[in-house]
Short mmCIF file of N, CA and C in Angstrom, two decimals:
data_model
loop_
_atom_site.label_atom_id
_atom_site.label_comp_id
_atom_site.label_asym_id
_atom_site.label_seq_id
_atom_site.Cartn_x
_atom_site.Cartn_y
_atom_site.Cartn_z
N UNK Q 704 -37.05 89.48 -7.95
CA UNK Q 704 -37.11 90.73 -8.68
C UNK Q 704 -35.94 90.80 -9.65
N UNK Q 705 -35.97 91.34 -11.34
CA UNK Q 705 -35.10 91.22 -11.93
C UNK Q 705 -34.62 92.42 -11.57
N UNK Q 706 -33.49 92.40 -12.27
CA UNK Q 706 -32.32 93.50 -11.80
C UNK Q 706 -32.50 94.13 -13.08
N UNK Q 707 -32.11 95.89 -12.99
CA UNK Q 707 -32.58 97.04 -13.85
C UNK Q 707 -31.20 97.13 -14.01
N UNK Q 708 -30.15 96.37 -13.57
CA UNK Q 708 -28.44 97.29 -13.78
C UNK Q 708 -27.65 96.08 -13.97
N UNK Q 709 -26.32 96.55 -14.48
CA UNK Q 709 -25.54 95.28 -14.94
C UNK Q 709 -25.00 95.05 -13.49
N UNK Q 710 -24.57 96.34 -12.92
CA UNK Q 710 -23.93 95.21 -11.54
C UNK Q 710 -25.26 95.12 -10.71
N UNK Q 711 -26.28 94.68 -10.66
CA UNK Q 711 -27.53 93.98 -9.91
C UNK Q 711 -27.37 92.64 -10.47
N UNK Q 712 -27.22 92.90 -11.55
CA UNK Q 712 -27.58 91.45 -12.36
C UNK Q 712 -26.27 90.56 -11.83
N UNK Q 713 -25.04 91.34 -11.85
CA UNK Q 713 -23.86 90.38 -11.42
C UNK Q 713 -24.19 90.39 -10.15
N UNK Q 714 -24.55 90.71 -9.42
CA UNK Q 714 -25.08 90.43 -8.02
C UNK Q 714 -25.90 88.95 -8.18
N UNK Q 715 -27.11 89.07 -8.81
CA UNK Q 715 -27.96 88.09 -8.86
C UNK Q 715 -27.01 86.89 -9.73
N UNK Q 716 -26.37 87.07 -10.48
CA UNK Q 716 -25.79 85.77 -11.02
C UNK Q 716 -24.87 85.09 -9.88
N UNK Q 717 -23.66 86.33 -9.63
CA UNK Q 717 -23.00 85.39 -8.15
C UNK Q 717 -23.55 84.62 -6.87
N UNK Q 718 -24.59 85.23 -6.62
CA UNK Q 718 -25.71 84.73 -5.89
C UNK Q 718 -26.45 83.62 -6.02
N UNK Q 719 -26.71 83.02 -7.42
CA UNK Q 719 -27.25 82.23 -7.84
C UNK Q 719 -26.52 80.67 -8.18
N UNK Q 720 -24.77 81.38 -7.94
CA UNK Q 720 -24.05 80.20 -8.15
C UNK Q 720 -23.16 80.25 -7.41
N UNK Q 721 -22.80 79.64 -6.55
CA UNK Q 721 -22.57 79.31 -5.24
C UNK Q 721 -21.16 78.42 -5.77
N UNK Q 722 -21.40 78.06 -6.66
CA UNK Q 722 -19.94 77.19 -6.95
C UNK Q 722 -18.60 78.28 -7.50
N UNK Q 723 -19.24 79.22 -7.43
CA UNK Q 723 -17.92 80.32 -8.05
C UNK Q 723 -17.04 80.31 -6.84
N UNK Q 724 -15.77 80.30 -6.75
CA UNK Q 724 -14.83 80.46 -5.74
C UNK Q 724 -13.57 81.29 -6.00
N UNK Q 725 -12.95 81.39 -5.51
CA UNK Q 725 -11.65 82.51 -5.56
C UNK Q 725 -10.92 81.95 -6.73
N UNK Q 726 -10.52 80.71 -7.37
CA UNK Q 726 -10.23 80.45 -8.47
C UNK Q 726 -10.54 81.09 -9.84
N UNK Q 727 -12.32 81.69 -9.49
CA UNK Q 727 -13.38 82.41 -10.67
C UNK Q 727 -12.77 83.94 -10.25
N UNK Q 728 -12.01 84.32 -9.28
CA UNK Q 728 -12.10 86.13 -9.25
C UNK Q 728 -11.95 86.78 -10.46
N UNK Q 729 -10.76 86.19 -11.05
CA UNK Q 729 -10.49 87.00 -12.11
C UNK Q 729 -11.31 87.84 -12.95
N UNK Q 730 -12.28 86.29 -13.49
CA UNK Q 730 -13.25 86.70 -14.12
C UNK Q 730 -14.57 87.26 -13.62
N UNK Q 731 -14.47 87.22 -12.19
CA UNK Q 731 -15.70 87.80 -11.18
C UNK Q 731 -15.07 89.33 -11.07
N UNK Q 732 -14.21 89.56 -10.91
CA UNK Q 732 -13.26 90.81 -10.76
C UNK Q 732 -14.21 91.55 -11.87
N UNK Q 733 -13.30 90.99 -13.20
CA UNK Q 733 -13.98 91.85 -14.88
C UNK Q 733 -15.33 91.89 -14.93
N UNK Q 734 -15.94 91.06 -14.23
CA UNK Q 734 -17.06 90.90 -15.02
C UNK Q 734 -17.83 92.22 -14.07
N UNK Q 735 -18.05 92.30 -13.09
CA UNK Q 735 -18.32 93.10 -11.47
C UNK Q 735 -17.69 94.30 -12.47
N UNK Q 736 -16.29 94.92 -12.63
CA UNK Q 736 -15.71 95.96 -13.32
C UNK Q 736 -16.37 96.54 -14.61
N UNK Q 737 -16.67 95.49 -15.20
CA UNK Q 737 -17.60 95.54 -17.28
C UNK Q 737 -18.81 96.29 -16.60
N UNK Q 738 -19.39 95.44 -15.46
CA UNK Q 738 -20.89 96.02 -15.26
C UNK Q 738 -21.13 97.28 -14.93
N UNK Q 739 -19.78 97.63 -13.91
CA UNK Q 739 -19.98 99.41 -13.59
C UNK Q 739 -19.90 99.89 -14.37
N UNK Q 740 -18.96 99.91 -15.49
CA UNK Q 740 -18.62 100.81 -16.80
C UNK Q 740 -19.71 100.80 -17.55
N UNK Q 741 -21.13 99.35 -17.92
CA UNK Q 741 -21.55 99.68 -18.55
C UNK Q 741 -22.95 100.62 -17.84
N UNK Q 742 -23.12 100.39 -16.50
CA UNK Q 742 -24.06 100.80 -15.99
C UNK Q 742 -24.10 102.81 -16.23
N UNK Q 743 -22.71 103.17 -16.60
CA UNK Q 743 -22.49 104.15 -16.96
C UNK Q 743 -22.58 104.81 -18.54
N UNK Q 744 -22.18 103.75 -19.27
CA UNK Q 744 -22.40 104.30 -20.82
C UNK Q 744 -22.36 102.85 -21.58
N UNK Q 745 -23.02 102.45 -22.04
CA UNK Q 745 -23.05 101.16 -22.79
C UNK Q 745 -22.72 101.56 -24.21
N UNK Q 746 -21.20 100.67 -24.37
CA UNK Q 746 -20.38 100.81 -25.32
C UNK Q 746 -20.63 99.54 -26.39
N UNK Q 747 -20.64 99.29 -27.58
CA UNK Q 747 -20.67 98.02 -28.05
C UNK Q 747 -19.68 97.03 -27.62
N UNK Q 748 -18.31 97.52 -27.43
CA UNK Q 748 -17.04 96.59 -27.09
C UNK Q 748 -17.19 96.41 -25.56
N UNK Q 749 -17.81 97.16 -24.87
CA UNK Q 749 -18.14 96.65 -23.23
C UNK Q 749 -19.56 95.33 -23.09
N UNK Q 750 -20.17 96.05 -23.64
CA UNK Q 750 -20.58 94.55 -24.10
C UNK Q 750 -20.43 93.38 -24.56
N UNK Q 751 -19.57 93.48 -25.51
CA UNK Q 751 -18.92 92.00 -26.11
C UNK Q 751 -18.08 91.41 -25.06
N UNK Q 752 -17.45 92.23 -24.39
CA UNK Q 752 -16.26 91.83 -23.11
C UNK Q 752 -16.98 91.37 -22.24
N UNK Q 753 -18.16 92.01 -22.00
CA UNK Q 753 -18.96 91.38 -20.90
C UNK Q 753 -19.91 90.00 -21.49
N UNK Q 754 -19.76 89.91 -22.65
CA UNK Q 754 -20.79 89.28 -23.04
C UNK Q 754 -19.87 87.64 -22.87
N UNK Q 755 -18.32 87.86 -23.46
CA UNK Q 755 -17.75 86.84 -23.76
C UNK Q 755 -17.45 86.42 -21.85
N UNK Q 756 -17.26 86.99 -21.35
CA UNK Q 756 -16.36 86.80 -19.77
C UNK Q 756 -17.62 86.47 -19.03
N UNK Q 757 -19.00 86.35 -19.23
CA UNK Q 757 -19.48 86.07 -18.66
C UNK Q 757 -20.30 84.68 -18.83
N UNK Q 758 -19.93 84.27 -20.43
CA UNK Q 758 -20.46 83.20 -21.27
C UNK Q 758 -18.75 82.16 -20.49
N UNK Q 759 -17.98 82.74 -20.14
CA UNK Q 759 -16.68 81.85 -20.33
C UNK Q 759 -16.88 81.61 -18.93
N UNK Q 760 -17.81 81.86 -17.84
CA UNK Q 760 -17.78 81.58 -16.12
C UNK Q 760 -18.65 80.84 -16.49
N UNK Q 761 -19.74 80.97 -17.22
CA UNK Q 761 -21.09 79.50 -17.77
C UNK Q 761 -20.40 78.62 -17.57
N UNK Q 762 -19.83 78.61 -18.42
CA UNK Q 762 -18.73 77.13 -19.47
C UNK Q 762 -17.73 76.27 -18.24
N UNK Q 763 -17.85 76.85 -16.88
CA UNK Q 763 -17.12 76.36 -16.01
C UNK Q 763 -17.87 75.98 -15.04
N UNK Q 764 -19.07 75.82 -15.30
CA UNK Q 764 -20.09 75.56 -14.12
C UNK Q 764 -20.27 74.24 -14.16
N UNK Q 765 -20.35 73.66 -12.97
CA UNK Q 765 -20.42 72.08 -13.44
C UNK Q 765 -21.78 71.38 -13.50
N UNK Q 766 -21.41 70.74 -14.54
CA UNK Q 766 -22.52 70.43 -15.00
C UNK Q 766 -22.59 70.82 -16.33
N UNK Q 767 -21.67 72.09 -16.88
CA UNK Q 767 -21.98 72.48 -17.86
C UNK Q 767 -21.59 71.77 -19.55
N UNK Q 768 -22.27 71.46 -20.84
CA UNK Q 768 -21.77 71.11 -21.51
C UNK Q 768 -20.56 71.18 -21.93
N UNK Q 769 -19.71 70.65 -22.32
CA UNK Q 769 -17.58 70.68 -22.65
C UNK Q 769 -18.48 71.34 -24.21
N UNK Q 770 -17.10 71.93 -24.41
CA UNK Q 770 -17.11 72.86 -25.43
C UNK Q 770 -17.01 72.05 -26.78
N UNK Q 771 -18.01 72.29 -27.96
CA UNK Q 771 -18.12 71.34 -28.94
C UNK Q 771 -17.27 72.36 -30.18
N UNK Q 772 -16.03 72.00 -30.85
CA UNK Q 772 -15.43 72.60 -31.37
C UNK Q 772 -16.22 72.00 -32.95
N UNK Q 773 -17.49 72.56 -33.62
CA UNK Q 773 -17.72 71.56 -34.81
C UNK Q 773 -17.24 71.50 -35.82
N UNK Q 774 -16.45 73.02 -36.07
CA UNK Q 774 -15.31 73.56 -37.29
C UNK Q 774 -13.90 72.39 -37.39
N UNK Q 775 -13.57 72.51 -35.77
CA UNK Q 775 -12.67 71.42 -36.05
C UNK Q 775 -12.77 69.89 -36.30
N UNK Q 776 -13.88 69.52 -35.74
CA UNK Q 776 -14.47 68.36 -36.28
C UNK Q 776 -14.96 67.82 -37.22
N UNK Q 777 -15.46 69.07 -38.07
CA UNK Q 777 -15.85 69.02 -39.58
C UNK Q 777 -14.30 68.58 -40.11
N UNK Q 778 -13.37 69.12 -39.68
CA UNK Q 778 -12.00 69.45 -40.38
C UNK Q 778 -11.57 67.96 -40.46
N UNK Q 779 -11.16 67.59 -38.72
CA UNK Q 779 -10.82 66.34 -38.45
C UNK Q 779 -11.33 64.91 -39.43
N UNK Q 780 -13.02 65.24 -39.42
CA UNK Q 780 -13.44 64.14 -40.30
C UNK Q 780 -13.15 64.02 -42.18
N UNK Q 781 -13.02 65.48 -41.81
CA UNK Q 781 -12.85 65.61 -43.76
C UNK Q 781 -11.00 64.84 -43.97
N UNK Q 782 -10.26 64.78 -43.20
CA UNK Q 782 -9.15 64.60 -43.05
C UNK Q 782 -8.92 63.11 -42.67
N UNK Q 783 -10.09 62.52 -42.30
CA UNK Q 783 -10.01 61.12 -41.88
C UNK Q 783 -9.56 60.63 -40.65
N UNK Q 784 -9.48 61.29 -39.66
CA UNK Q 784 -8.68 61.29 -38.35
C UNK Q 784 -9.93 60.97 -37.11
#
């Protein structure tokens, strides 16, 4: 069953990834915190906070693609390096 609320949904995401550990609180902390606030008034900037802190626990999942910087790589190659 999908979840109707942001903290359901952070329910169902922690739930779903089993590799999060006390190392992730921080960002399990904010992210659990973003969801009550927005479950209350959905702000544009509570969203972006939630949007980025929850894209940045992805990015640590293993397995997950390493971060492709292509701006700097455009840069690097234009530079010859």
């Amino acid at each position: 069953m999908a979840a109707t609320t942001f903290k359901g949904a952070v329910r169902e995401f922690m739930k779903a990834n089993p590799w999060l550990g006390p190392a992730h609180a921080p960002a399990t902390i904010t992210l659990r915190k973003l969801a009550a606030e927005l479950d209350r008034e959905v702000t544009a900037a509570l969203v972006a906070q939630y949007g980025v802190t929850y894209r940045n626990l992805l990015k640590q999942a293993p397995g997950a693609a390493p971060d492709v910087d292509e701006v700097g790589d455009l840069i690097d190659e234009a530079r010859g390096l």
